[in-house]
CSV table of C-alpha atoms (C1' of nucleotides) in Angstrom, one decimal:
chain,number,residue,atom,x,y,z
A,1,MET,CA,-41.3,53.3,42.6
A,2,ALA,CA,-39.3,55.1,40.0
A,3,ILE,CA,-40.4,58.5,38.7
A,4,THR,CA,-40.3,58.9,35.0
A,5,LEU,CA,-38.7,62.2,34.1
A,6,PRO,CA,-39.3,63.9,30.8
A,7,GLU,CA,-36.6,62.6,28.5
A,8,TYR,CA,-36.4,62.9,24.8
A,9,GLU,CA,-34.0,62.9,21.9
A,10,VAL,CA,-33.2,66.0,19.9
A,11,ALA,CA,-31.6,66.3,16.5
A,12,ARG,CA,-29.7,69.4,15.6
A,13,LEU,CA,-29.2,70.1,11.9
A,14,TYR,CA,-26.3,72.0,10.6
A,15,GLN,CA,-25.6,72.3,6.9
A,16,ASN,CA,-22.8,69.8,7.1
A,17,SER,CA,-23.6,67.7,10.2
A,18,LEU,CA,-26.4,66.3,12.2
A,19,VAL,CA,-26.1,65.9,16.0
A,20,ILE,CA,-28.3,63.7,18.1
A,21,TYR,CA,-28.3,64.0,21.8
A,22,LYS,CA,-30.5,63.3,24.7
A,23,VAL,CA,-32.3,65.9,26.8
A,24,ILE,CA,-33.3,65.0,30.3
A,25,GLU,CA,-35.1,67.6,32.2
A,26,PHE,CA,-34.5,67.5,35.9
A,27,PRO,CA,-35.3,69.9,38.7
A,28,PRO,CA,-32.5,72.4,39.2
A,29,ARG,CA,-30.7,71.3,42.3
A,30,LYS,CA,-27.1,71.8,43.2
A,31,THR,CA,-25.5,68.7,44.5
A,32,ASP,CA,-22.6,68.6,47.0
A,33,ARG,CA,-20.5,67.2,44.1
A,34,GLN,CA,-21.4,70.2,42.0
A,35,LYS,CA,-20.4,72.6,44.9
A,36,GLU,CA,-17.0,70.8,45.1
A,37,ASN,CA,-16.6,71.2,41.3
A,38,GLU,CA,-17.2,74.9,41.5
A,39,LYS,CA,-14.1,75.3,43.7
A,40,ASN,CA,-12.1,74.4,40.7
A,41,LEU,CA,-13.5,77.1,38.5
A,42,THR,CA,-11.1,79.6,37.1
A,43,ARG,CA,-13.3,82.6,37.5
A,44,GLY,CA,-12.9,84.3,34.3
A,45,GLN,CA,-9.2,83.7,33.6
A,46,PHE,CA,-8.7,83.6,29.9
A,47,ASN,CA,-6.4,80.8,28.9
A,48,GLY,CA,-5.4,82.3,25.6
A,49,TYR,CA,-6.8,79.8,23.2
A,50,LEU,CA,-10.2,78.8,21.8
A,51,SER,CA,-11.9,76.3,24.0
A,52,VAL,CA,-14.1,73.5,22.7
A,53,LYS,CA,-17.1,75.3,24.1
A,54,GLY,CA,-16.1,78.4,22.3
A,55,LYS,CA,-15.8,76.6,19.0
A,56,SER,CA,-19.2,75.0,19.5
A,57,ARG,CA,-20.7,78.4,20.3
A,58,ILE,CA,-19.2,79.9,17.1
A,59,LYS,CA,-20.7,77.2,15.0
A,60,LYS,CA,-24.1,77.7,16.6
A,61,ILE,CA,-24.0,81.4,15.6
A,62,LEU,CA,-22.4,81.3,12.2
A,63,SER,CA,-24.4,78.4,10.8
A,64,PRO,CA,-27.8,80.1,10.9
A,65,TRP,CA,-26.4,83.5,10.0
A,66,LEU,CA,-24.4,82.4,6.9
A,67,ASN,CA,-26.9,79.8,5.7
A,68,SER,CA,-29.8,82.2,6.1
A,69,VAL,CA,-28.1,84.9,4.1
A,70,ILE,CA,-27.1,82.4,1.4
A,71,GLU,CA,-30.6,81.0,1.1
A,72,TYR,CA,-32.0,84.5,1.1
A,73,ARG,CA,-29.9,85.4,-1.8
A,74,LYS,CA,-30.8,82.3,-3.7
A,75,ALA,CA,-34.5,82.9,-3.1
A,76,LYS,CA,-34.5,86.0,-5.3
A,77,ALA,CA,-35.4,88.2,-2.3
A,78,LYS,CA,-38.9,87.7,-1.4
A,79,ILE,CA,-38.4,89.2,2.0
A,80,VAL,CA,-38.1,92.9,1.7
A,81,VAL,CA,-35.3,94.2,3.9
A,82,PRO,CA,-33.6,97.7,4.0
A,83,LYS,CA,-30.2,96.1,3.6
A,84,ARG,CA,-29.5,93.3,1.3
A,85,PRO,CA,-26.6,91.4,2.9
A,86,TYR,CA,-23.6,90.4,1.0
A,87,LEU,CA,-21.1,88.1,2.7
A,88,THR,CA,-17.5,89.2,2.7
A,89,PHE,CA,-14.5,87.6,4.3
A,90,ILE,CA,-11.7,89.9,5.5
A,91,THR,CA,-8.2,89.1,6.8
A,92,LEU,CA,-6.3,91.7,8.7
A,93,THR,CA,-2.6,91.7,9.6
A,94,LEU,CA,-0.1,93.9,11.2
A,95,PRO,CA,2.5,95.1,8.7
A,96,ALA,CA,5.2,95.4,11.3
A,97,ALA,CA,6.3,93.5,14.4
A,98,GLN,CA,3.6,93.7,17.1
A,99,LYS,CA,4.7,96.1,19.8
A,100,HIS,CA,1.5,96.3,21.9
A,101,ASN,CA,-0.3,93.7,23.8
A,102,ASP,CA,-3.3,91.9,22.2
A,103,CYS,CA,-5.9,93.8,24.2
A,104,GLU,CA,-4.6,97.1,23.1
A,105,ILE,CA,-4.6,96.1,19.5
A,106,LYS,CA,-8.2,95.0,19.8
A,107,ARG,CA,-9.4,98.0,21.9
A,108,VAL,CA,-7.7,100.6,19.7
A,109,ALA,CA,-7.3,99.3,16.2
A,110,LEU,CA,-9.9,96.5,15.8
A,111,ASN,CA,-12.6,98.5,17.6
A,112,TYR,CA,-12.1,101.6,15.5
A,113,PHE,CA,-12.1,99.4,12.4
A,114,LEU,CA,-15.4,97.7,13.3
A,115,ILE,CA,-17.1,100.9,14.2
A,116,ASN,CA,-16.2,102.5,11.0
A,117,LEU,CA,-17.2,99.5,8.9
A,118,GLN,CA,-20.7,99.9,10.4
A,119,ARG,CA,-20.8,103.7,9.8
A,120,ARG,CA,-19.2,104.0,6.4
A,121,TYR,CA,-20.1,100.7,4.8
A,122,ASN,CA,-23.4,99.9,6.3
A,123,VAL,CA,-22.1,96.7,8.0
A,124,GLN,CA,-24.9,95.4,10.2
A,125,GLN,CA,-23.7,92.0,11.3
A,126,TYR,CA,-20.1,90.9,11.8
A,127,PHE,CA,-18.0,88.3,13.3
A,128,TRP,CA,-14.3,88.4,14.2
A,129,ILE,CA,-11.8,85.9,15.5
A,130,CYS,CA,-8.1,86.4,16.0
A,131,GLU,CA,-5.1,84.0,15.9
A,132,THR,CA,-1.4,84.3,15.9
A,133,GLN,CA,0.9,84.1,13.0
A,134,LYS,CA,4.3,82.3,12.9
A,135,ASN,CA,6.0,85.6,13.6
A,136,GLY,CA,3.9,86.0,16.8
A,137,ASN,CA,1.8,88.8,15.4
A,138,LEU,CA,-1.9,88.9,16.1
A,139,HIS,CA,-4.2,88.8,13.0
A,140,PHE,CA,-7.9,88.7,12.4
A,141,HIS,CA,-10.4,87.0,10.3
A,142,ILE,CA,-13.6,88.9,9.9
A,143,ILE,CA,-16.9,88.2,8.2
A,144,VAL,CA,-19.2,91.1,7.4
A,145,ASP,CA,-22.4,91.5,5.5
A,146,SER,CA,-21.5,94.4,3.1
A,147,TYR,CA,-19.8,94.7,-0.2
A,148,ILE,CA,-16.7,96.8,0.3
A,149,LYS,CA,-13.9,97.6,-2.1
A,150,TRP,CA,-10.6,96.1,-1.1
A,151,GLN,CA,-8.9,99.5,-1.4
A,152,SER,CA,-11.3,100.9,1.2
A,153,VAL,CA,-10.8,98.1,3.6
A,154,ARG,CA,-7.0,98.4,3.3
A,155,GLU,CA,-7.2,102.2,3.8
A,156,LEU,CA,-9.5,101.9,6.8
A,157,TRP,CA,-7.4,99.2,8.5
A,158,ASN,CA,-4.2,101.1,7.9
A,159,VAL,CA,-5.7,104.2,9.5
A,160,SER,CA,-6.8,102.0,12.4
A,161,ILE,CA,-3.4,100.5,13.0
A,162,GLU,CA,-1.6,103.8,12.5
A,163,LYS,CA,-3.2,104.8,15.8
A,164,LEU,CA,-0.6,102.5,17.3
A,165,GLY,CA,2.1,103.5,14.8
A,166,TYR,CA,2.2,100.4,12.7
A,167,VAL,CA,2.1,102.1,9.3
A,168,SER,CA,5.0,104.4,10.3
A,169,ALA,CA,6.9,101.3,11.5
A,170,PHE,CA,6.3,99.7,8.2
A,171,GLU,CA,7.4,102.9,6.3
A,172,VAL,CA,10.8,102.8,8.1
A,173,GLU,CA,11.6,99.6,6.3
A,174,HIS,CA,9.6,99.8,3.1
A,175,LYS,CA,9.7,103.5,2.3
A,176,HIS,CA,5.9,103.8,1.6
A,177,ARG,CA,2.8,104.0,3.7
A,178,ASN,CA,0.4,101.7,2.0
A,179,PRO,CA,1.1,98.2,3.4
A,180,ASN,CA,-0.8,95.3,2.0
A,181,SER,CA,-2.2,94.5,5.4
A,182,THR,CA,-5.6,93.2,4.3
A,183,ASP,CA,-7.2,90.5,2.2
A,184,ILE,CA,-10.8,90.5,1.2
A,185,HIS,CA,-13.0,88.3,-0.8
A,186,LYS,CA,-16.6,87.4,-1.4
A,187,ILE,CA,-18.0,84.3,0.2
A,188,GLN,CA,-19.9,82.4,-2.5
A,189,ASN,CA,-20.6,79.2,-4.3
A,190,LEU,CA,-19.1,77.0,-1.7
A,191,ASP,CA,-20.2,73.5,-1.1
A,192,SER,CA,-20.2,74.1,2.5
A,193,ILE,CA,-19.9,77.6,3.9
A,194,GLU,CA,-19.8,76.0,7.4
A,195,SER,CA,-16.8,73.8,6.7
A,196,TYR,CA,-15.0,76.6,5.0
A,197,VAL,CA,-15.5,79.0,7.8
A,198,MET,CA,-15.0,76.6,10.6
A,199,LYS,CA,-11.7,75.6,9.0
A,200,TYR,CA,-10.4,79.1,9.8
A,201,VAL,CA,-12.0,79.1,13.2
A,202,SER,CA,-10.4,75.9,14.3
A,203,LYS,CA,-7.0,75.9,12.6
A,204,GLY,CA,-5.5,74.6,15.8
A,205,GLY,CA,-2.9,75.6,18.3
A,206,GLY,CA,-1.6,79.0,17.2
A,207,GLU,CA,1.9,80.1,18.0
A,208,ARG,CA,1.3,81.5,21.4
A,209,VAL,CA,-1.5,82.4,23.9
A,210,ILE,CA,-3.7,85.3,23.1
A,211,ARG,CA,-4.6,87.9,25.7
A,212,GLY,CA,-8.3,89.0,26.0
A,213,LYS,CA,-11.1,87.7,23.9
A,214,ILE,CA,-10.4,85.3,21.0
A,215,TRP,CA,-13.6,86.1,19.1
A,216,ASP,CA,-16.7,88.1,19.2
A,217,CYS,CA,-19.6,89.3,17.0
A,218,SER,CA,-22.3,91.8,16.7
A,219,LYS,CA,-25.0,91.7,19.3
A,220,ASP,CA,-27.8,90.4,17.1
A,221,LEU,CA,-25.9,87.4,16.0
A,222,LYS,CA,-25.7,86.1,19.5
A,223,LYS,CA,-29.4,85.5,19.5
A,224,LEU,CA,-29.2,82.9,16.7
A,225,LYS,CA,-29.5,79.2,17.3
A,226,PRO,CA,-29.2,76.3,14.9
A,227,TYR,CA,-32.3,74.3,14.0
A,228,GLU,CA,-33.3,71.7,16.4
A,229,THR,CA,-36.2,69.3,16.5
A,230,VAL,CA,-37.4,66.6,18.8
A,231,ILE,CA,-37.1,63.3,17.0
A,232,ASP,CA,-40.5,62.3,15.7
A,233,THR,CA,-41.3,59.7,13.2
A,234,GLU,CA,-40.3,61.9,10.3
A,235,THR,CA,-37.0,62.9,11.7
A,236,ALA,CA,-36.3,59.3,12.7
A,237,ALA,CA,-37.0,58.2,9.1
A,238,LEU,CA,-34.5,60.8,7.8
A,239,ILE,CA,-31.9,59.7,10.3
A,240,ASN,CA,-32.4,56.1,9.3
A,241,LYS,CA,-31.7,57.0,5.7
A,242,ILE,CA,-28.7,59.0,6.6
A,243,SER,CA,-27.3,56.2,8.7
A,244,HIS,CA,-27.6,53.8,5.7
A,245,SER,CA,-26.0,56.3,3.3
A,246,ILE,CA,-22.3,55.9,2.4
A,247,ASN,CA,-22.0,59.6,2.1
A,248,PHE,CA,-21.8,60.3,5.8
A,249,ARG,CA,-19.2,59.7,8.5
A,250,LYS,CA,-20.6,58.6,11.8
A,251,PHE,CA,-19.3,59.3,15.3
A,252,GLU,CA,-21.0,57.8,18.2
A,253,ASP,CA,-20.6,57.3,21.9
A,254,GLU,CA,-22.9,56.8,24.8
A,255,LYS,CA,-24.0,60.4,24.9
A,256,ILE,CA,-24.1,61.6,21.3
A,257,THR,CA,-24.3,60.7,17.7
A,258,VAL,CA,-22.9,62.8,15.0
A,259,PHE,CA,-23.2,62.4,11.2
A,260,SER,CA,-20.9,64.5,9.0
A,261,GLY,CA,-21.6,65.2,5.4
A,262,ASP,CA,-23.9,67.1,3.2
A,263,ILE,CA,-26.9,67.1,5.5
A,264,LEU,CA,-28.6,70.0,3.7
A,265,GLY,CA,-28.4,68.5,0.3
A,266,PHE,CA,-29.4,65.0,1.5
A,267,THR,CA,-32.4,66.4,3.4
A,268,SER,CA,-33.6,68.4,0.4
A,269,VAL,CA,-33.8,65.2,-1.5
A,270,HIS,CA,-35.1,62.7,1.1
A,271,SER,CA,-37.3,64.8,3.4
A,272,ARG,CA,-38.9,67.8,1.8
A,273,GLU,CA,-40.8,68.4,5.0
A,274,ILE,CA,-37.7,68.6,7.3
A,275,TYR,CA,-35.9,70.6,4.6
A,276,ARG,CA,-38.7,73.0,4.6
A,277,LYS,CA,-38.6,73.3,8.4
A,278,LEU,CA,-34.9,73.9,8.3
A,279,LEU,CA,-35.2,76.7,5.7
A,280,THR,CA,-38.1,78.2,7.6
A,281,HIS,CA,-35.9,78.3,10.7
A,282,TRP,CA,-33.2,80.0,8.8
A,283,SER,CA,-35.7,82.5,7.3
A,284,GLU,CA,-36.8,83.3,10.8
A,285,CYS,CA,-33.2,83.9,11.8
A,286,PHE,CA,-32.8,86.1,8.7
A,287,LYS,CA,-35.8,88.2,9.6
A,288,GLU,CA,-34.7,88.5,13.2
A,289,ILE,CA,-31.5,90.2,12.2
A,290,TYR,CA,-32.3,92.0,9.0
A,291,LEU,CA,-35.9,93.3,9.4
A,292,PRO,CA,-36.1,96.7,11.1
A,293,LYS,CA,-36.5,96.4,14.8
A,294,PRO,CA,-39.8,97.5,16.3
A,295,LYS,CA,-39.3,101.0,17.6
A,296,SER,CA,-41.4,100.6,20.8
A,297,ASN,CA,-40.3,99.2,24.1
A,298,GLN,CA,-41.9,95.9,23.3
A,299,ASP,CA,-39.1,93.6,22.2
A,300,ARG,CA,-39.9,91.0,19.8
A,301,PRO,CA,-39.8,87.6,21.4
A,302,PRO,CA,-36.7,85.5,20.8
A,303,ILE,CA,-36.7,82.7,18.3
A,304,GLU,CA,-38.1,79.6,19.8
A,305,SER,CA,-36.4,76.4,18.9
A,306,GLU,CA,-38.6,73.3,18.3
A,307,LYS,CA,-37.2,72.0,21.5
A,308,VAL,CA,-38.6,74.8,23.5
A,309,GLN,CA,-41.9,74.6,21.6
A,310,TYR,CA,-42.1,71.0,22.4
A,311,ILE,CA,-41.5,71.6,26.1
A,312,ARG,CA,-44.3,74.1,26.0
A,313,SER,CA,-46.6,71.8,24.2
A,314,ILE,CA,-46.3,69.3,27.0
A,315,ASN,CA,-48.1,71.7,29.2
A,316,LYS,CA,-50.3,73.4,26.7
A,317,ALA,CA,-51.1,72.2,23.2
A,318,SER,CA,-50.8,75.2,20.8
A,319,PRO,CA,-51.6,75.4,17.1
A,320,GLN,CA,-48.6,75.5,14.8
A,321,LEU,CA,-48.3,78.2,12.2
A,322,GLU,CA,-47.9,77.0,8.7
A,323,ILE,CA,-45.6,79.3,6.8
A,324,ASP,CA,-46.0,79.3,3.0
A,325,CYS,CA,-42.6,80.1,1.7
A,326,PRO,CA,-39.7,80.6,4.1
A,327,PHE,CA,-37.8,83.2,2.1
B,1,DA,C1',-18.0,65.6,17.1
B,2,DG,C1',-22.6,67.6,23.4
B,3,DG,C1',-25.3,70.4,26.9
B,4,DA,C1',-26.2,72.7,31.0
B,5,DG,C1',-24.7,75.0,34.8
B,6,DA,C1',-21.7,77.0,38.3
B,7,DC,C1',-19.9,82.8,38.3
B,8,DA,C1',-16.2,86.8,38.9
B,9,DT,C1',-13.8,89.5,36.0
B,10,DT,C1',-13.4,92.6,32.4
B,11,DA,C1',-13.0,93.1,27.4
B,12,DC,C1',-15.6,94.5,24.2
B,13,DG,C1',-20.3,96.1,21.8
B,14,DC,C1',-22.7,100.0,21.0
B,15,DA,C1',-25.6,103.8,22.2
B,16,DT,C1',-24.9,108.4,22.9
B,17,DC,C1',-22.6,112.0,23.5
B,18,DG,C1',-19.8,116.3,21.7
B,19,DT,C1',-17.3,118.4,17.9
B,20,DT,C1',-16.4,119.9,13.3
C,1,DA,C1',-23.7,114.2,8.5
C,2,DA,C1',-19.6,112.3,9.9
C,3,DC,C1',-16.6,111.0,13.1
C,4,DG,C1',-14.0,110.8,17.5
C,5,DA,C1',-14.6,109.9,22.4
C,6,DT,C1',-16.8,108.2,26.3
C,7,DG,C1',-19.3,105.6,29.4
C,8,DC,C1',-22.4,101.9,30.4
C,9,DG,C1',-24.2,97.4,29.9
C,10,DT,C1',-23.4,92.8,28.6
C,11,DA,C1',-21.6,88.6,27.8
C,12,DA,C1',-17.3,85.8,26.9
C,13,DT,C1',-14.3,83.1,29.4
C,14,DG,C1',-12.1,79.5,32.1
C,15,DT,C1',-12.9,74.0,34.2
C,16,DC,C1',-15.4,70.2,35.7
C,17,DT,C1',-19.2,67.0,36.4
C,18,DC,C1',-23.4,64.7,35.6
C,19,DC,C1',-26.5,63.3,32.4
C,20,DT,C1',-32.0,61.6,38.3
DNA sequence: AGGAGACATTACGCATCGTT
DNA sequence: AACGATGCGTAATGTCTCCT
């Protein structure tokens, strides 16, 4: 007599892709096979490049953050927050040949740079990722949520790297101390912020392995999760429409189905209800990171995905809150 | 083009000092 | 206040397997 285990399909919605996968709940039990597998674990050795999992994790974080800020700005600021975020994309380079190891660059220069972005320019949330240039130098892509003048960024970064002597090294060759070591621009009016950013994140190989962490971000961002929903009638209807549209590319194997294309735009036209839920999720993400934190010891509960809510509802039916306007 | 889970190591985030 | 320094806590990181 077979036991039926809770099994259901989940849809995850990004701005530019929709992922469908199956969730099977089973009791946590370590098989002998699993124990054997664990012998092969590398125990925290960094291999020097961005793994598939890392890339996936980055998308899970950046998608809700960037989209929530963009939607917030579009919505004429109904939510009152102390800081009105403004997305900025910064690139940092070393103006002379790298003489220190990667960890030292990050610990001394990048760390100083990030701390001072927060202190001087009211940066609250940030994300960074590093890669190597053709010349072997490490360089960084950073996203922050403040407007900062390019001169200020350059000045701050040059101070940061001079702690390791890179401005002086530059001066020897170029006879001045103001290297153009940074690039900065606003993130705006892009069809897909996700594609744009993930392009930087996953530009492939790199010239050499990188020591230490490849990427990181502010603490709050790590709490964010993309919108997920158990596939109900409504979601199934949307998926059906998407699968019949010529505007999406489809990838499918036995475990997963992925549709790539303008999911957000399509949903806004073909399923107002799911569109609303998606925006609501992003607005919750927004509040989570930009509303002042409660002072007391009681932490606010983490955002619950629909998946979690669904699992709860199996045990206990609970009324759903209707939110009037997400942003 | 997935997710979860196994987990030791340690790089990095950031709160909190101390100093000016 | 502003900023440098420090120390502690946290989570990123690798690979592999199963998907009851």
